[in-house]
XYZ file of N, CA and C in Angstrom:
795
model
N -33.748 35.756 43.750
C -34.186 37.104 44.154
C -33.004 37.868 44.722
N -33.258 38.615 45.775
C -32.170 39.441 46.301
C -32.689 40.242 47.476
N -31.806 41.000 48.084
C -32.190 42.054 49.024
C -31.520 43.335 48.563
N -32.271 44.414 48.559
C -31.739 45.693 48.096
C -32.273 46.805 48.985
N -31.414 47.759 49.309
C -31.817 48.919 50.100
C -31.260 50.176 49.451
N -32.089 51.205 49.392
C -31.699 52.506 48.853
C -31.911 53.531 49.958
N -30.921 54.381 50.185
C -31.101 55.394 51.218
C -30.374 56.684 50.862
N -30.793 57.744 51.537
C -30.192 59.063 51.340
C -29.489 59.497 52.611
N -28.324 60.116 52.436
C -27.608 60.709 53.553
C -27.845 62.213 53.566
N -28.348 62.717 54.678
C -28.695 64.134 54.798
C -27.816 64.753 55.880
N -27.134 65.838 55.556
C -26.355 66.526 56.579
C -27.166 67.690 57.142
N -26.512 68.594 57.844
C -27.238 69.689 58.497
C -27.846 70.671 57.513
N -27.461 70.568 56.245
C -27.915 71.542 55.258
C -28.923 70.959 54.273
N -28.603 69.822 53.662
C -29.486 69.241 52.650
C -28.932 67.877 52.248
N -29.591 67.167 51.291
C -29.084 65.857 50.867
C -27.625 65.918 50.417
N -26.837 64.960 50.906
C -25.407 64.928 50.610
C -24.989 63.685 49.846
N -25.832 62.646 49.856
C -25.443 61.393 49.213
C -26.657 60.499 49.024
N -26.529 59.576 48.084
C -27.498 58.499 47.895
C -26.706 57.210 47.710
N -27.159 56.154 48.386
C -26.489 54.857 48.296
C -27.486 53.766 47.920
N -26.958 52.735 47.276
C -27.718 51.507 47.044
C -26.855 50.353 47.525
N -27.431 49.479 48.351
C -26.739 48.276 48.808
C -27.516 47.047 48.361
N -26.790 46.000 48.037
C -27.405 44.747 47.610
C -26.590 43.586 48.148
N -27.182 42.411 48.124
C -26.425 41.192 48.393
C -25.783 40.733 47.088
N -25.174 39.554 47.079
C -24.438 39.089 45.897
C -24.853 37.700 45.432
N -25.964 37.190 45.932
C -26.358 35.818 45.607
C -27.247 35.757 44.365
N -26.871 34.893 43.446
C -27.712 34.524 42.309
C -28.173 33.093 42.546
N -29.489 32.860 42.487
C -30.046 31.536 42.768
C -30.781 30.988 41.562
N -30.755 29.666 41.425
C -31.478 28.973 40.369
C -32.558 28.085 40.980
N -33.531 27.721 40.165
C -34.650 26.935 40.646
C -34.273 25.564 41.166
N -33.141 25.030 40.719
C -32.717 23.700 41.170
C -31.947 23.738 42.483
N -31.893 24.913 43.107
C -31.201 25.047 44.380
C -29.761 25.498 44.276
N -29.236 25.561 43.048
C -27.861 26.033 42.876
C -27.794 27.535 43.164
N -26.629 27.979 43.629
C -26.454 29.394 43.940
C -25.012 29.812 43.684
N -24.854 31.103 43.420
C -23.539 31.705 43.185
C -23.488 32.990 43.984
N -22.473 33.153 44.817
C -22.424 34.268 45.756
C -21.501 35.406 45.336
N -21.189 35.511 44.043
C -20.368 36.623 43.575
C -21.003 37.319 42.367
N -22.327 37.392 42.367
C -23.034 38.028 41.266
C -23.114 39.535 41.437
N -22.829 40.257 40.378
C -22.859 41.723 40.442
C -24.288 42.247 40.358
N -24.627 43.160 41.285
C -25.967 43.740 41.306
C -25.964 45.265 41.409
N -24.795 45.875 41.530
C -24.716 47.342 41.550
C -23.837 47.810 40.399
N -24.195 48.955 39.835
C -23.516 49.478 38.650
C -23.353 50.990 38.788
N -22.260 51.502 38.249
C -22.009 52.936 38.292
C -21.357 53.394 37.007
N -21.723 54.594 36.586
C -20.968 55.260 35.537
C -19.681 55.797 36.148
N -18.587 55.699 35.406
C -17.314 56.215 35.899
C -17.039 57.634 35.409
N -17.964 58.181 34.610
C -17.779 59.543 34.099
C -18.959 60.460 34.394
N -20.094 59.916 34.794
C -21.287 60.712 35.053
C -21.904 60.297 36.390
N -22.734 61.142 37.002
C -23.323 60.829 38.307
C -24.584 59.979 38.199
N -24.418 58.736 37.779
C -25.544 57.812 37.632
C -25.176 56.460 38.215
N -26.086 55.882 39.013
C -25.886 54.557 39.577
C -27.168 53.740 39.414
N -27.009 52.420 39.361
C -28.139 51.510 39.159
C -27.983 50.274 40.038
N -29.099 49.615 40.273
C -29.107 48.271 40.845
C -30.428 47.612 40.455
N -30.595 46.363 40.844
C -31.810 45.635 40.465
C -32.134 44.577 41.502
N -33.356 44.065 41.421
C -33.751 42.896 42.203
C -34.691 42.057 41.355
N -34.951 40.850 41.801
C -35.856 39.965 41.079
C -35.147 39.164 40.015
N -35.824 38.931 38.907
C -35.260 38.150 37.809
C -33.943 38.780 37.350
N -32.918 37.963 37.186
C -31.554 38.477 37.053
C -31.151 38.826 35.629
N -31.442 37.961 34.672
C -30.779 38.031 33.372
C -30.998 39.362 32.654
N -32.246 39.797 32.547
C -32.492 41.025 31.792
C -31.798 42.245 32.403
N -32.010 42.568 33.682
C -31.353 43.775 34.200
C -29.838 43.688 34.213
N -29.293 42.500 34.464
C -27.834 42.359 34.492
C -27.219 42.655 33.133
N -27.948 42.372 32.054
C -27.454 42.648 30.707
C -27.860 44.036 30.212
N -29.042 44.500 30.616
C -29.562 45.765 30.085
C -28.954 46.990 30.755
N -28.697 46.916 32.058
C -28.166 48.093 32.755
C -26.842 48.569 32.163
N -25.864 47.685 31.878
C -24.626 48.181 31.257
C -24.846 48.846 29.900
N -25.839 48.371 29.148
C -26.136 48.992 27.853
C -26.646 50.414 28.048
N -27.579 50.586 28.984
C -28.134 51.916 29.243
C -27.064 52.843 29.822
N -26.226 52.321 30.704
C -25.130 53.126 31.247
C -24.195 53.615 30.147
N -23.906 52.753 29.196
C -23.041 53.141 28.081
C -23.664 54.289 27.288
N -24.978 54.248 27.087
C -25.654 55.316 26.351
C -25.649 56.619 27.144
N -25.793 56.513 28.458
C -25.714 57.709 29.300
C -24.336 58.343 29.185
N -23.294 57.523 29.273
C -21.927 58.053 29.221
C -21.605 58.676 27.863
N -22.231 58.198 26.821
C -22.007 58.751 25.481
C -22.887 59.965 25.191
N -23.734 60.345 26.142
C -24.582 61.518 25.969
C -25.801 61.286 25.104
N -26.150 60.030 24.854
C -27.268 59.744 23.954
C -28.628 59.994 24.596
N -28.683 60.073 25.928
C -29.968 60.228 26.606
C -30.119 61.589 27.268
N -29.261 62.532 26.902
C -29.321 63.859 27.502
C -30.559 64.624 27.043
N -31.119 65.404 27.987
C -32.266 66.255 27.659
C -31.890 67.725 27.675
N -30.694 68.042 28.121
C -30.238 69.426 28.189
C -28.737 69.446 28.352
N -28.221 70.548 28.844
C -26.776 70.665 28.999
C -26.225 69.650 29.988
N -26.939 69.431 31.118
C -26.450 68.519 32.137
C -27.466 67.449 32.492
N -28.741 67.793 32.419
C -29.783 66.890 32.889
C -29.946 65.724 31.928
N -30.597 64.699 32.426
C -30.890 63.530 31.610
C -32.390 63.302 31.663
N -32.956 62.860 30.591
C -34.386 62.606 30.544
C -34.667 61.219 31.105
N -35.371 61.170 32.252
C -35.696 59.867 32.833
C -36.626 59.098 31.906
N -37.456 59.826 31.150
C -38.317 59.147 30.183
C -37.483 58.402 29.149
N -36.384 59.000 28.727
C -35.531 58.349 27.738
C -34.832 57.127 28.326
N -34.484 57.202 29.601
C -33.883 56.037 30.261
C -34.887 54.891 30.306
N -36.112 55.191 30.706
C -37.143 54.155 30.749
C -37.429 53.607 29.354
N -37.470 54.484 28.363
C -37.695 54.028 26.995
C -36.576 53.108 26.529
N -35.348 53.388 26.959
C -34.220 52.537 26.585
C -34.398 51.135 27.149
N -34.817 51.037 28.415
C -35.053 49.719 29.003
C -36.215 49.005 28.316
N -37.284 49.738 28.045
C -38.449 49.115 27.403
C -38.126 48.658 25.984
N -37.303 49.417 25.285
C -36.902 49.015 23.937
C -36.091 47.726 23.976
N -35.184 47.623 24.937
C -34.408 46.392 25.087
C -35.312 45.217 25.440
N -36.377 45.501 26.190
C -37.303 44.454 26.620
C -38.232 44.006 25.494
N -38.396 44.812 24.475
C -39.450 44.597 23.476
C -39.387 43.230 22.804
N -38.189 42.673 22.632
C -38.111 41.349 22.017
C -37.484 40.323 22.957
N -37.533 40.616 24.262
C -37.067 39.646 25.260
C -38.118 38.546 25.384
N -37.721 37.276 25.459
C -38.703 36.180 25.513
C -39.599 36.280 26.752
N -40.876 36.515 26.544
C -41.779 36.712 27.670
C -41.913 35.457 28.518
N -41.797 34.281 27.905
C -41.931 33.043 28.670
C -40.745 32.805 29.607
N -39.680 33.575 29.435
C -38.510 33.451 30.301
C -38.422 34.581 31.320
N -39.407 35.465 31.321
C -39.339 36.651 32.171
C -39.932 36.374 33.544
N -39.488 37.146 34.516
C -40.029 37.114 35.867
C -40.121 38.521 36.411
N -40.747 38.674 37.562
C -40.850 39.995 38.180
C -39.454 40.558 38.441
N -39.298 41.849 38.229
C -38.001 42.480 38.472
C -38.179 43.963 38.750
N -37.150 44.551 39.311
C -37.131 45.984 39.547
C -35.753 46.549 39.285
N -35.705 47.776 38.802
C -34.450 48.474 38.527
C -34.480 49.814 39.255
N -33.452 50.089 40.022
C -33.299 51.366 40.719
C -32.278 52.212 39.976
N -32.622 53.451 39.735
C -31.721 54.401 39.078
C -31.644 55.649 39.948
N -30.446 55.995 40.378
C -30.233 57.237 41.123
C -29.243 58.099 40.361
N -29.479 59.404 40.348
C -28.574 60.305 39.644
C -28.588 61.672 40.316
N -27.658 62.483 39.885
C -27.521 63.813 40.469
C -27.534 64.855 39.363
N -28.225 65.961 39.624
C -28.241 67.099 38.708
C -27.438 68.226 39.351
N -26.427 68.710 38.675
C -25.576 69.755 39.224
C -24.526 69.194 40.168
N -23.822 70.094 40.847
C -22.774 69.702 41.775
C -22.789 70.599 43.003
N -22.107 70.133 44.034
C -21.891 70.889 45.262
C -23.220 71.206 45.961
N -23.303 72.334 46.630
C -24.448 72.608 47.494
C -25.749 72.850 46.741
N -25.675 73.173 45.480
C -26.903 73.445 44.723
C -27.403 72.217 43.965
N -26.767 71.077 44.149
C -27.149 69.891 43.375
C -28.450 69.288 43.893
N -29.074 68.487 43.059
C -30.282 67.745 43.417
C -30.061 66.269 43.126
N -30.488 65.425 44.066
C -30.428 63.979 43.878
C -31.806 63.465 43.465
N -31.809 62.510 42.546
C -33.048 61.930 42.043
C -32.978 60.405 42.144
N -34.114 59.790 42.430
C -34.206 58.326 42.471
C -35.472 57.904 41.747
N -35.334 56.931 40.857
C -36.471 56.395 40.110
C -36.494 54.874 40.257
N -37.693 54.324 40.415
C -37.883 52.877 40.540
C -38.702 52.398 39.346
N -38.146 51.469 38.591
C -38.823 50.888 37.429
C -39.075 49.416 37.723
N -40.341 48.979 37.661
C -40.676 47.592 37.989
C -41.437 46.925 36.846
N -41.231 45.616 36.745
C -41.944 44.809 35.747
C -42.673 43.687 36.463
N -43.960 43.506 36.133
C -44.766 42.421 36.685
C -45.061 41.420 35.581
N -44.544 40.214 35.747
C -44.649 39.212 34.692
C -46.087 38.763 34.456
N -46.887 38.648 35.518
C -48.241 38.121 35.369
C -49.111 38.989 34.471
N -48.869 40.298 34.479
C -49.650 41.216 33.645
C -48.844 41.781 32.485
N -47.555 41.423 32.421
C -46.658 41.918 31.374
C -46.688 43.447 31.308
N -46.571 44.081 32.479
C -46.649 45.538 32.536
C -45.448 46.125 33.274
N -45.065 47.333 32.837
C -44.016 48.111 33.479
C -44.643 49.281 34.219
N -44.082 49.644 35.351
C -44.499 50.828 36.089
C -43.258 51.558 36.587
N -43.362 52.865 36.720
C -42.240 53.641 37.241
C -42.756 54.672 38.229
N -41.901 55.026 39.160
C -42.235 56.074 40.118
C -40.958 56.747 40.588
N -41.089 57.977 41.001
C -39.973 58.722 41.559
C -40.055 58.698 43.078
N -38.904 58.766 43.721
C -38.828 58.766 45.179
C -38.233 60.097 45.621
N -38.959 60.825 46.445
C -38.477 62.117 46.911
C -37.398 61.994 47.974
N -36.647 63.062 48.156
C -35.596 63.090 49.168
C -36.191 63.408 50.543
N -35.739 62.732 51.586
C -36.236 62.999 52.940
C -35.532 64.198 53.571
N -35.989 64.591 54.745
C -35.348 65.682 55.480
C -34.271 65.171 56.435
N -34.262 63.853 56.698
C -33.257 63.225 57.547
C -32.755 61.971 56.862
N -31.548 61.547 57.195
C -30.993 60.330 56.599
C -31.918 59.155 56.883
N -32.343 58.471 55.836
C -33.288 57.373 56.013
C -33.360 56.519 54.760
N -33.974 55.353 54.932
C -34.162 54.430 53.829
C -35.239 54.961 52.889
N -34.961 54.904 51.596
C -35.911 55.354 50.581
C -36.701 54.208 49.985
N -36.064 53.047 49.879
C -36.713 51.912 49.222
C -36.018 50.634 49.663
N -36.792 49.603 49.897
C -36.246 48.277 50.182
C -37.078 47.276 49.399
N -36.428 46.284 48.807
C -37.140 45.344 47.941
C -36.400 44.018 47.901
N -37.039 43.059 47.245
C -36.445 41.740 47.096
C -37.023 40.739 48.073
N -36.584 39.498 47.937
C -37.108 38.425 48.775
C -36.757 38.611 50.242
N -35.684 39.331 50.534
C -35.282 39.560 51.919
C -35.709 40.901 52.467
N -36.630 41.586 51.803
C -37.008 42.947 52.203
C -37.525 43.012 53.637
N -38.344 42.041 54.038
C -38.913 42.068 55.393
C -37.814 42.048 56.448
N -36.793 41.232 56.225
C -35.736 41.096 57.222
C -34.867 42.354 57.277
N -34.696 43.018 56.142
C -33.973 44.291 56.135
C -34.781 45.346 56.891
N -36.090 45.388 56.663
C -36.933 46.349 57.380
C -36.897 46.095 58.886
N -36.968 44.815 59.273
C -36.944 44.484 60.699
C -35.640 44.942 61.343
N -34.521 44.666 60.678
C -33.227 45.087 61.215
C -33.119 46.608 61.256
N -33.662 47.269 60.238
C -33.608 48.733 60.206
C -34.413 49.332 61.353
N -35.533 48.719 61.691
C -36.333 49.216 62.817
C -35.532 49.169 64.113
N -34.749 48.098 64.292
C -33.917 47.982 65.491
C -32.822 49.046 65.504
N -32.199 49.260 64.366
C -31.134 50.262 64.301
C -31.677 51.673 64.455
N -32.894 51.913 63.961
C -33.470 53.245 64.108
C -33.888 53.525 65.548
N -33.899 52.485 66.381
C -34.174 52.667 67.808
C -32.894 52.821 68.618
N -31.757 52.783 67.939
C -30.463 52.899 68.610
C -29.956 54.338 68.554
N -28.778 54.559 69.131
C -28.180 55.899 69.124
C -27.737 56.335 67.733
N -27.687 55.390 66.784
C -27.268 55.703 65.412
C -28.438 56.048 64.504
N -29.630 56.197 65.069
C -30.818 56.443 64.247
C -30.647 57.687 63.385
N -31.318 57.675 62.249
C -31.316 58.796 61.300
C -29.926 59.085 60.749
N -29.164 58.007 60.518
C -27.842 58.128 59.901
C -27.704 57.100 58.786
N -26.800 57.376 57.857
C -26.510 56.408 56.799
C -25.970 55.116 57.375
N -25.133 55.226 58.404
C -24.529 54.016 58.962
C -25.572 53.088 59.572
N -26.672 53.665 60.096
C -27.723 52.824 60.662
C -28.379 51.975 59.582
N -28.658 52.575 58.439
C -29.301 51.827 57.351
C -28.375 50.735 56.833
N -27.120 51.084 56.585
C -26.206 50.076 56.044
C -25.901 48.991 57.068
N -25.736 49.350 58.332
C -25.500 48.345 59.368
C -26.688 47.400 59.483
N -27.895 47.943 59.355
C -29.091 47.103 59.379
C -29.104 46.141 58.200
N -28.727 46.641 57.027
C -28.684 45.780 55.846
C -27.698 44.636 56.064
N -26.507 44.953 56.556
C -25.495 43.913 56.786
C -25.948 42.931 57.857
N -26.631 43.425 58.883
C -27.132 42.548 59.937
C -28.138 41.548 59.372
N -29.061 42.029 58.555
C -30.040 41.131 57.934
C -29.355 40.113 57.032
N -28.325 40.552 56.325
C -27.587 39.658 55.434
C -26.862 38.583 56.232
N -26.227 38.968 57.338
C -25.455 38.019 58.136
C -26.343 37.003 58.850
N -27.511 37.430 59.291
C -28.417 36.504 59.980
C -28.870 35.397 59.035
N -29.067 35.736 57.768
C -29.329 34.727 56.750
C -30.701 34.091 56.786
N -31.713 34.840 57.183
C -33.057 34.264 57.260
C -33.699 34.083 55.890
N -33.226 34.814 54.892
C -33.742 34.649 53.528
C -32.770 33.791 52.726
N -33.161 32.587 52.314
C -32.234 31.712 51.585
C -31.855 32.228 50.207
N -32.615 33.188 49.682
C -32.322 33.740 48.360
C -31.361 34.921 48.424
N -30.979 35.303 49.635
C -30.062 36.419 49.849
C -28.782 35.898 50.476
N -27.633 36.336 49.972
C -26.383 35.862 50.548
C -25.176 36.477 49.885
N -24.006 35.942 50.229
C -22.764 36.503 49.734
C -22.421 37.785 50.461
N -21.492 38.540 49.909
C -21.055 39.791 50.533
C -21.981 40.940 50.157
N -22.072 41.959 51.020
C -22.805 43.163 50.622
C -22.019 43.924 49.565
N -22.720 44.605 48.704
C -22.078 45.464 47.705
C -22.784 46.814 47.714
N -22.016 47.876 47.506
C -22.546 49.237 47.617
C -22.116 50.077 46.426
N -23.011 50.966 46.040
C -22.685 52.001 45.060
C -23.239 53.310 45.601
N -22.517 54.410 45.379
C -22.941 55.669 45.969
C -22.757 56.866 45.066
N -23.477 57.920 45.404
C -23.362 59.227 44.755
C -23.103 60.274 45.820
N -22.189 61.191 45.540
C -21.923 62.303 46.437
C -22.268 63.616 45.737
N -21.951 64.732 46.378
C -22.309 66.032 45.811
C -21.466 66.414 44.601
N -20.390 65.731 44.395
C -19.558 66.013 43.226
C -18.974 64.710 42.701
N -18.576 64.751 41.436
C -17.942 63.595 40.830
C -18.939 62.574 40.312
N -18.437 61.550 39.624
C -19.305 60.494 39.108
C -19.744 59.550 40.214
N -20.528 58.551 39.853
C -20.898 57.530 40.814
C -19.672 56.760 41.276
N -19.820 56.037 42.380
C -18.683 55.325 42.956
C -19.109 53.952 43.448
N -18.438 52.911 42.964
C -18.615 51.577 43.526
C -17.699 51.478 44.738
N -18.271 51.175 45.875
C -17.554 51.173 47.146
C -17.212 49.736 47.527
N -15.958 49.503 47.847
C -15.539 48.178 48.269
C -16.015 47.869 49.680
N -16.242 46.591 49.966
C -16.687 46.166 51.288
C -15.755 45.085 51.823
N -15.599 45.073 53.129
C -14.880 43.983 53.793
C -15.919 43.129 54.500
N -15.963 41.858 54.127
C -16.977 40.929 54.629
C -16.282 39.651 55.073
N -16.453 39.331 56.350
C -15.826 38.136 56.922
C -14.323 38.093 56.628
N -13.693 39.256 56.742
C -12.255 39.354 56.593
C -11.742 39.410 55.172
N -12.639 39.373 54.188
C -12.251 39.395 52.778
C -12.727 40.686 52.118
N -11.981 41.140 51.111
C -12.349 42.334 50.346
C -13.211 41.948 49.148
N -14.279 42.715 48.944
C -15.182 42.486 47.820
C -15.454 43.812 47.119
N -15.588 43.741 45.810
C -15.939 44.909 45.008
C -17.057 44.514 44.053
N -18.220 45.163 44.204
C -19.404 44.830 43.399
C -19.721 43.344 43.491
N -19.525 42.780 44.675
C -19.908 41.397 44.926
C -18.832 40.361 44.730
N -17.785 40.685 43.986
C -16.747 39.688 43.705
C -15.546 39.884 44.625
N -14.957 38.771 45.032
C -13.836 38.797 45.963
C -12.551 39.221 45.259
N -11.815 40.146 45.875
C -10.540 40.569 45.305
C -9.496 39.466 45.467
N -8.634 39.345 44.480
C -7.533 38.396 44.541
C -6.367 39.024 45.297
N -5.470 38.196 45.856
C -4.380 38.732 46.684
C -3.489 39.739 45.969
N -3.301 39.591 44.651
C -2.398 40.496 43.945
C -3.055 41.814 43.545
N -4.360 41.965 43.727
C -5.051 43.188 43.316
C -4.821 44.304 44.338
N -4.510 45.489 43.833
C -4.189 46.640 44.679
C -5.469 47.382 45.057
N -5.822 47.449 46.339
C -7.085 48.067 46.745
C -7.009 49.567 46.986
N -5.862 50.185 46.755
C -5.676 51.570 47.200
C -6.513 52.590 46.433
N -6.951 52.279 45.234
C -7.729 53.237 44.460
C -9.222 53.159 44.686
N -9.646 52.424 45.716
C -11.068 52.184 45.968
C -11.435 52.702 47.353
N -12.628 53.283 47.478
C -13.171 53.625 48.796
C -13.692 52.345 49.437
N -13.362 52.129 50.720
C -13.736 50.891 51.403
C -14.554 51.182 52.657
N -15.499 50.294 52.930
C -16.326 50.384 54.134
C -16.456 48.997 54.765
N -16.651 48.985 56.093
C -16.954 47.725 56.765
C -18.444 47.661 57.074
N -18.862 46.647 57.832
C -20.292 46.436 58.067
C -20.917 47.518 58.934
N -20.089 48.313 59.633
C -20.596 49.446 60.408
C -20.526 50.747 59.619
N -20.184 50.647 58.355
C -20.063 51.785 57.441
C -18.901 52.696 57.828
N -17.937 52.158 58.551
C -16.727 52.914 58.839
C -15.846 52.956 57.603
N -15.170 54.066 57.381
C -14.207 54.185 56.294
C -12.942 53.441 56.695
N -12.511 52.521 55.849
C -11.395 51.667 56.221
C -10.304 51.667 55.159
N -9.137 51.247 55.580
C -7.984 51.074 54.701
C -8.135 49.731 53.995
N -8.189 49.752 52.677
C -8.407 48.518 51.933
C -7.271 47.527 52.044
N -6.074 47.998 52.342
C -4.928 47.098 52.480
C -4.925 46.420 53.847
N -5.080 47.211 54.901
C -5.036 46.659 56.255
C -6.392 46.119 56.710
N -7.447 46.553 56.037
C -8.814 46.171 56.406
C -9.169 46.658 57.813
N -8.576 47.777 58.168
C -8.822 48.420 59.455
C -9.306 49.847 59.213
N -9.964 50.421 60.221
C -10.482 51.780 60.090
C -9.352 52.755 59.785
N -9.616 53.669 58.849
C -8.626 54.671 58.481
C -8.285 55.561 59.671
N -7.052 55.985 59.723
C -6.638 56.913 60.763
C -7.436 58.207 60.640
N -8.070 58.599 61.710
C -8.873 59.813 61.713
C -10.315 59.609 61.296
N -10.660 58.423 60.791
C -12.044 58.157 60.384
C -12.922 57.977 61.615
N -14.166 58.384 61.497
C -15.093 58.287 62.622
C -15.377 56.832 62.956
N -15.319 56.505 64.250
C -15.657 55.157 64.714
C -17.168 55.055 64.909
N -17.738 53.917 64.548
C -19.169 53.686 64.693
C -19.408 52.520 65.648
N -20.374 52.673 66.518
C -20.662 51.643 67.509
C -21.621 50.595 66.954
N -21.497 49.380 67.496
C -22.443 48.325 67.168
C -23.759 48.578 67.894
N -24.801 47.974 67.382
C -26.099 48.093 68.046
C -26.097 47.266 69.328
N -26.646 47.800 70.435
C -26.687 47.040 71.700
C -27.445 45.728 71.541
């Protein structure tokens, strides 16, 4: 399974960002686990991001296919917009000959942006599959008026919600950093055996394509769940720590001039 959190960042004017955070653990029924599994995805040319929870194989293989079609303009409904119906149809078409006896419950999160700058709109869609009934369902998630969690799912969802409740009672309440700090806190406590590894984040801002954000976890750099090697240059990546502070990927310290964030009491 997994733990996944989706949230929106709202400034004094309107929605400014959408983020998805996930853990990095892939687990098997025999107790084996791998802590560098990728669970967040971003287009590098368009404002679309994805993640998933539940059964791993189908979404891990299908999301890159759908992203490729988005980048090639195959799912466009107009000059800039994309048809969410076409995105869902793409996933269902890929699923049509997937072995049903190998399927399990799963969910796919898709966030995207229409337009740019102050007039842009952020959209979030949740697509879920229930194996027992062999049915798909989808729903849209509206934007809040304050920075807050939009969706939490996976085997560790309860622990993420519990941690978020504590952070929302702190001085950091109603901020993006509160949601992400809560997610990291739940991950570090480790109460869900199906959740583990480093946190991974993908985000959307008011302009530009989606962005996979690097994380520093237990002193190591990770990108989309996998640990960076010593020779890899981190300078072209946005980096965050567990308090959602903007950090220097080389020094693994807060950037000069970046806002400092306090820990929860």
